[in-house]
C-alpha cells in the first residue's frame, strides 16, 4: 500500500462554517505525525478528510502519490482506530480482526494467518476466541488496532485512541504504540489527540491546530524547547508566559532585568518571556526573580510553587522539599538564559 499523506490547501466547511482552513501539511512515509489541539481545532476533521468520511470544499488529499480526494474510504488503503473501540459485539476477536480482510475480498486461505499475525503483533494472540464483552478496555483497543493492521495499510489513522482508557492503561498502550511504530517502519501514522504527553511520547513531528488552522509544526523537542508562538508554548507542555519590555541590549520584567537572547525581537517592543516551570530553580542564581508564595502543591517527586512576582504568577517545579515555604513567604526563583525563549507579542500562529 502507498505510504505518506499530503494535505494540499484542504478546506472543509459545514453549512458555511469553516472547520478546517487551507491545511497544507505533509506526513512522510513511516512518520508519526500528531495533530494536537483543543476541541474544535480541526484536527479530527483533518483525519476524517484522509479517511474519506468528509469531502473537502477545496484542496486535495494525497496518500502516497495518489490523489484520493474523490475515492470512497474502502479504496484508500487505510487502517483506522477510534476512541470507542467500535468492535462488533456479536463477533469473536478473530472475526472482528478478519472483518476488514473479508471486506477487501482477501483470499480466504490467507485470512487466518494474517489475523494471527495481527493479533500477535498487539499481544492478543491468546484471546482470539473471546468476545469483546470478555475483554478489558485496553484489550478491546488492542483488538481494534489489530483489525486496522490486518489489512496491511500504508496509512494508519488513530483518532484519540487512548482517551477512553484510565491513566495506567493509557501509559501501557503508549508503550505498545511506540513498539508498533518501530515494528512498522513503512507505515505513516496520523495521530489525533488533545493530550500533549501522547504527542510528545509518540510523534516524530507535531502539528499544532487551533481554530481550524495549522498554527505550528515541528519535532516535539523543537516545539517544547523553542516554541514560535504563545499558543504553542502554552499547549505543548506547561509554560510561564510573562510580559517583558525589550530595550537596547536588555530585557525587563517589571523592575527586574533578565538576560535572554533577543534574536528576532526588536528593541522598544513588548514581548513574552517563555520559561518552563521545571527549568525554574529555587534560590539565588542567574536571572533572579523575587516574589511571595501564593500556593504550594505537592506532586510526589516535586513541589509546584506559585509565586507572585510583581503581579505576575510564576510557576516553579522543584524537587520535593522537606520544608516547603509557607504561603506569603518571600522566595527567589532563577533560570538560566539559555532556558528561556523570547516571543514577539502578538505572534500566535495567525500569520
Coordinates of C-alpha atoms in Angstrom, one line a residue:
X1 CA 0.0 0.0 0.0
X2 CA 1.1 3.6 -0.6
X3 CA 2.5 5.4 2.4
X4 CA 2.7 9.1 3.2
X5 CA 0.0 11.7 3.4
X6 CA -0.3 15.2 1.9
X7 CA -2.8 17.9 2.5
X8 CA -2.9 20.4 -0.3
X9 CA -4.8 23.5 0.8
X10 CA -7.6 21.4 2.2
X11 CA -10.6 23.3 3.4
X12 CA -13.7 21.7 5.0
X13 CA -17.0 23.5 5.7
X14 CA -20.2 22.6 7.3
X15 CA -23.2 24.8 6.4
X16 CA -20.8 27.6 5.5
X17 CA -18.9 27.3 8.7
X18 CA -15.2 26.6 8.0
X19 CA -13.9 23.8 10.3
X20 CA -10.6 23.2 8.5
X21 CA -9.0 26.2 6.8
X22 CA -6.5 25.7 3.9
X23 CA -4.4 23.0 5.6
X24 CA -1.0 22.4 4.0
X25 CA 0.8 19.5 5.7
X26 CA 2.9 16.5 4.6
X27 CA 3.4 13.3 6.6
X28 CA 6.4 11.4 5.3
X29 CA 6.5 7.6 4.7
X30 CA 7.0 5.9 8.0
X31 CA 6.5 9.1 10.0
X32 CA 4.2 9.5 13.0
X33 CA 2.5 12.9 12.9
X34 CA 0.4 14.0 15.8
X35 CA -2.3 16.5 15.3
X36 CA -2.5 18.3 18.6
X37 CA -5.1 20.9 19.6
X38 CA -8.1 21.7 21.7
X39 CA -11.7 20.6 20.9
X40 CA -12.9 22.3 17.7
X41 CA -9.4 23.0 16.4
X42 CA -9.9 21.0 13.2
X43 CA -7.7 18.0 13.9
X44 CA -10.3 15.3 13.7
X45 CA -11.8 16.9 10.6
X46 CA -8.3 16.6 9.0
X47 CA -8.1 13.0 9.9
X48 CA -11.6 12.3 8.5
X49 CA -10.7 14.0 5.3
X50 CA -7.9 11.5 4.9
X51 CA -10.2 8.6 5.8
X52 CA -12.8 9.8 3.2
X53 CA -15.5 10.5 5.7
X54 CA -15.7 14.2 4.8
X55 CA -15.3 15.8 1.4
X56 CA -13.2 18.9 1.2
X57 CA -14.8 22.1 -0.1
X58 CA -11.4 23.0 -1.6
X59 CA -8.0 21.4 -1.9
X60 CA -6.8 17.8 -2.4
X61 CA -5.7 14.9 -0.2
X62 CA -3.0 12.6 -1.3
X63 CA -1.9 9.2 0.0
X64 CA 1.5 8.4 -1.4
X65 CA 1.3 9.7 -5.0
X66 CA -2.4 9.0 -5.3
X67 CA -5.0 11.8 -5.2
X68 CA -7.7 10.1 -3.1
X69 CA -9.9 13.2 -2.6
X70 CA -12.7 11.6 -4.6
X71 CA -12.2 8.0 -3.5
X72 CA -14.5 6.2 -1.1
X73 CA -12.9 5.1 2.2
X74 CA -12.6 1.4 1.3
X75 CA -10.4 2.2 -1.7
X76 CA -7.9 4.3 0.2
X77 CA -5.8 1.6 1.7
X78 CA -6.0 3.0 5.3
X79 CA -6.4 1.5 8.7
X80 CA -8.3 3.5 11.3
X81 CA -8.8 3.2 15.1
X82 CA -11.2 5.4 17.0
X83 CA -11.6 6.0 20.8
X84 CA -14.8 3.9 21.2
X85 CA -13.1 0.7 20.0
X86 CA -16.0 0.1 17.5
X87 CA -15.8 -3.7 17.7
X88 CA -18.7 -5.9 16.7
X89 CA -20.1 -7.3 20.0
X90 CA -21.6 -10.4 18.3
X91 CA -18.3 -11.4 16.7
X92 CA -15.3 -13.1 18.4
X93 CA -11.9 -11.3 18.4
X94 CA -10.6 -13.2 15.4
X95 CA -13.8 -12.5 13.5
X96 CA -13.5 -8.8 14.3
X97 CA -9.9 -8.7 13.1
X98 CA -10.9 -10.6 9.9
X99 CA -13.7 -8.2 9.0
X100 CA -11.6 -5.7 7.0
X101 CA -9.8 -8.5 5.2
X102 CA -13.2 -10.0 4.1
X103 CA -14.4 -6.6 3.1
X104 CA -11.4 -6.2 0.9
X105 CA -12.0 -9.7 -0.5
X106 CA -8.6 -11.0 0.6
X107 CA -8.0 -14.6 -0.5
X108 CA -9.8 -16.8 2.1
X109 CA -6.8 -19.2 2.7
X110 CA -4.7 -16.1 3.7
X111 CA -7.1 -14.7 6.2
X112 CA -6.4 -16.9 9.3
X113 CA -2.6 -16.3 9.1
X114 CA -3.0 -12.6 8.7
X115 CA -5.4 -12.4 11.6
X116 CA -3.0 -14.4 13.7
X117 CA -0.1 -12.1 12.7
X118 CA -2.0 -9.0 13.6
X119 CA -3.1 -10.4 17.0
X120 CA 0.4 -11.5 17.7
X121 CA 1.7 -8.0 16.9
X122 CA -0.6 -6.4 19.6
X123 CA -0.1 -9.2 22.2
X124 CA -3.6 -10.6 21.9
X125 CA -2.9 -14.0 20.2
X126 CA -4.3 -15.8 23.2
X127 CA -7.7 -14.1 23.1
X128 CA -8.8 -14.9 19.5
X129 CA -11.9 -16.9 20.5
X130 CA -13.2 -14.4 23.1
X131 CA -16.0 -11.9 22.6
X132 CA -15.4 -8.1 23.2
X133 CA -17.5 -8.2 26.3
X134 CA -15.0 -10.6 27.8
X135 CA -12.1 -8.1 27.4
X136 CA -10.9 -5.0 29.3
X137 CA -11.0 -1.6 27.6
X138 CA -7.3 -1.8 26.9
X139 CA -7.6 -5.3 25.3
X140 CA -10.5 -4.1 23.2
X141 CA -8.4 -1.3 21.9
X142 CA -5.6 -3.7 21.0
X143 CA -8.0 -5.7 19.0
X144 CA -9.2 -2.6 17.2
X145 CA -5.6 -1.8 16.3
X146 CA -5.0 -5.4 15.2
X147 CA -8.1 -5.1 12.9
X148 CA -6.6 -1.9 11.4
X149 CA -3.2 -3.6 10.9
X150 CA -4.5 -6.8 9.4
X151 CA -5.2 -5.1 6.1
X152 CA -1.6 -4.1 5.9
X153 CA -2.3 -0.4 5.4
X154 CA 0.2 2.2 4.2
X155 CA -1.5 4.7 6.4
X156 CA -2.8 4.2 9.9
X157 CA -5.2 6.8 11.4
X158 CA -5.6 7.0 15.2
X159 CA -8.4 9.3 16.5
X160 CA -8.0 9.8 20.2
X161 CA -7.4 6.0 20.6
X162 CA -6.5 6.2 24.3
X163 CA -8.9 8.8 25.6
X164 CA -11.4 6.2 26.9
X165 CA -8.7 4.4 29.0
X166 CA -7.6 5.1 32.6
X167 CA -4.2 6.6 33.3
X168 CA -2.4 3.3 33.9
X169 CA -3.8 1.6 30.8
X170 CA -3.0 4.7 28.7
X171 CA 0.6 4.6 29.8
X172 CA 0.9 0.9 28.8
X173 CA -0.8 1.5 25.5
X174 CA 1.6 4.4 24.7
X175 CA 4.5 2.0 25.1
X176 CA 2.7 -0.6 22.9
X177 CA 2.1 2.0 20.2
X178 CA 5.7 3.1 20.3
X179 CA 6.8 -0.5 19.9
X180 CA 4.4 -1.0 16.9
X181 CA 5.9 2.1 15.3
X182 CA 9.3 0.5 15.5
X183 CA 8.0 -2.7 14.0
X184 CA 6.1 -1.0 11.2
X185 CA 8.7 1.4 9.8
X186 CA 7.0 2.0 6.5
X187 CA 3.5 2.8 7.8
X188 CA 2.6 6.5 8.1
X189 CA 0.6 7.3 11.2
X190 CA -1.6 10.3 11.7
X191 CA -2.4 10.5 15.4
X192 CA -5.1 12.9 16.6
X193 CA -5.0 13.9 20.3
X194 CA -5.6 16.7 22.7
X195 CA -3.1 15.1 25.2
X196 CA 0.3 16.6 25.0
X197 CA 2.0 13.7 26.7
X198 CA 0.8 11.3 24.0
X199 CA 2.0 13.7 21.3
X200 CA 5.4 14.2 22.9
X201 CA 5.9 10.5 23.5
X202 CA 4.9 9.1 20.1
X203 CA 5.3 11.6 17.4
X204 CA 8.2 12.3 15.1
X205 CA 6.6 15.7 14.5
X206 CA 3.6 17.5 16.0
X207 CA 1.2 19.8 14.1
X208 CA -0.4 22.2 16.5
X209 CA -4.0 23.1 15.5
X210 CA -6.3 25.9 16.7
X211 CA -9.5 27.4 15.4
X212 CA -9.5 25.4 12.2
X213 CA -5.9 26.3 11.2
X214 CA -2.4 24.9 11.4
X215 CA -0.5 27.1 13.9
X216 CA 2.8 25.4 14.2
X217 CA 4.7 22.2 13.2
X218 CA 8.0 20.7 14.3
X219 CA 9.6 17.9 16.2
X220 CA 8.5 17.5 19.9
X221 CA 11.9 18.9 21.0
X222 CA 11.6 22.0 18.8
X223 CA 8.1 22.9 19.9
X224 CA 8.8 22.2 23.5
X225 CA 12.2 23.9 23.8
X226 CA 11.9 26.6 21.3
X227 CA 8.2 27.4 20.6
X228 CA 7.5 30.0 18.0
X229 CA 4.1 31.2 19.4
X230 CA 2.4 31.7 22.7
X231 CA -0.2 29.2 21.8
X232 CA 2.3 26.5 21.1
X233 CA 4.2 27.3 24.3
X234 CA 1.0 27.0 26.3
X235 CA -0.4 23.9 24.6
X236 CA 2.8 21.9 24.2
X237 CA 3.8 21.4 27.8
X238 CA 3.4 23.9 30.6
X239 CA 4.9 27.3 30.4
X240 CA 5.4 30.6 32.3
X241 CA 4.4 33.3 29.8
X242 CA 5.5 36.7 31.2
X243 CA 5.2 40.1 29.6
X244 CA 8.6 41.9 29.3
X245 CA 10.0 45.0 27.7
X246 CA 12.8 44.8 25.2
X247 CA 15.3 47.6 25.2
X248 CA 18.7 48.0 23.6
X249 CA 20.6 45.0 24.9
X250 CA 18.3 44.4 27.8
X251 CA 15.0 42.7 28.7
X252 CA 13.0 43.8 31.7
X253 CA 10.3 42.0 33.7
X254 CA 8.9 44.8 35.8
X255 CA 11.8 46.2 37.8
X256 CA 13.9 43.1 37.2
X257 CA 16.4 42.9 34.3
X258 CA 16.8 39.5 32.8
X259 CA 19.4 38.1 30.3
X260 CA 17.9 36.2 27.4
X261 CA 18.6 36.0 23.7
X262 CA 16.6 38.7 21.8
X263 CA 17.0 37.2 18.3
X264 CA 14.3 38.4 16.0
X265 CA 12.7 40.7 18.6
X266 CA 13.1 44.4 18.0
X267 CA 14.0 46.9 20.8
X268 CA 11.3 49.1 22.1
X269 CA 8.5 46.5 21.9
X270 CA 6.6 44.4 24.5
X271 CA 7.3 40.7 24.2
X272 CA 6.6 37.5 26.1
X273 CA 9.2 35.6 28.0
X274 CA 8.6 31.8 28.0
X275 CA 10.2 29.6 30.7
X276 CA 9.2 26.1 31.5
X277 CA 8.3 25.6 35.2
X278 CA 10.8 22.7 35.7
X279 CA 13.6 25.0 34.5
X280 CA 13.0 27.5 37.3
X281 CA 15.3 27.0 40.2
X282 CA 14.7 27.9 43.9
X283 CA 17.2 30.2 45.5
X284 CA 19.8 32.7 44.1
X285 CA 21.1 32.4 40.6
X286 CA 21.1 33.9 37.2
X287 CA 18.0 35.9 36.2
X288 CA 16.8 36.1 39.8
X289 CA 13.1 36.9 40.4
X290 CA 11.8 37.6 43.9
X291 CA 8.2 37.3 45.0
X292 CA 5.8 35.9 47.5
X293 CA 4.4 32.4 47.6
X294 CA 0.7 32.2 46.8
X295 CA 0.3 28.4 46.6
X296 CA 2.2 25.2 47.2
X297 CA 1.3 21.9 45.6
X298 CA 2.9 18.6 46.5
X299 CA 3.2 16.4 43.4
X300 CA 5.1 13.4 44.8
X301 CA 8.6 13.8 43.5
X302 CA 8.2 17.6 43.1
X303 CA 6.6 20.6 44.6
X304 CA 5.0 23.2 42.4
X305 CA 5.4 26.7 43.8
X306 CA 3.2 29.6 42.6
X307 CA 5.0 32.9 43.2
X308 CA 3.7 36.4 42.7
X309 CA 6.5 38.4 41.0
X310 CA 5.4 42.0 40.6
X311 CA 1.8 41.0 39.9
X312 CA 2.7 38.1 37.6
X313 CA 2.1 34.5 38.6
X314 CA 5.2 32.4 38.1
X315 CA 5.2 28.6 38.4
X316 CA 8.3 26.6 39.5
X317 CA 8.5 22.8 39.7
X318 CA 11.3 22.0 42.2
X319 CA 12.5 18.7 43.7
X320 CA 10.4 17.7 46.7
X321 CA 11.1 20.0 49.6
X322 CA 11.4 18.7 53.2
X323 CA 10.1 22.1 54.4
X324 CA 8.2 23.9 51.6
X325 CA 7.9 27.6 52.0
X326 CA 4.8 29.0 53.8
X327 CA 2.1 30.9 52.0
X328 CA 3.2 34.6 51.8
X329 CA 6.9 33.8 52.3
X330 CA 9.3 35.7 50.1
X331 CA 11.4 33.4 47.8
X332 CA 13.8 33.9 45.0
X333 CA 13.5 31.9 41.7
X334 CA 16.0 31.9 38.9
X335 CA 16.5 30.5 35.4
X336 CA 19.4 30.1 33.0
X337 CA 19.5 32.5 30.0
X338 CA 19.6 29.5 27.6
X339 CA 16.4 28.0 29.1
X340 CA 14.2 31.0 28.2
X341 CA 12.7 31.9 24.8
X342 CA 11.5 35.4 23.9
X343 CA 8.3 35.5 21.8
X344 CA 7.3 38.6 19.9
X345 CA 4.0 40.0 21.2
X346 CA 1.0 39.0 19.1
X347 CA 2.8 36.1 17.4
X348 CA 0.1 33.4 18.0
X349 CA 0.4 31.5 14.8
X350 CA -2.1 33.6 12.8
X351 CA 0.4 34.5 10.1

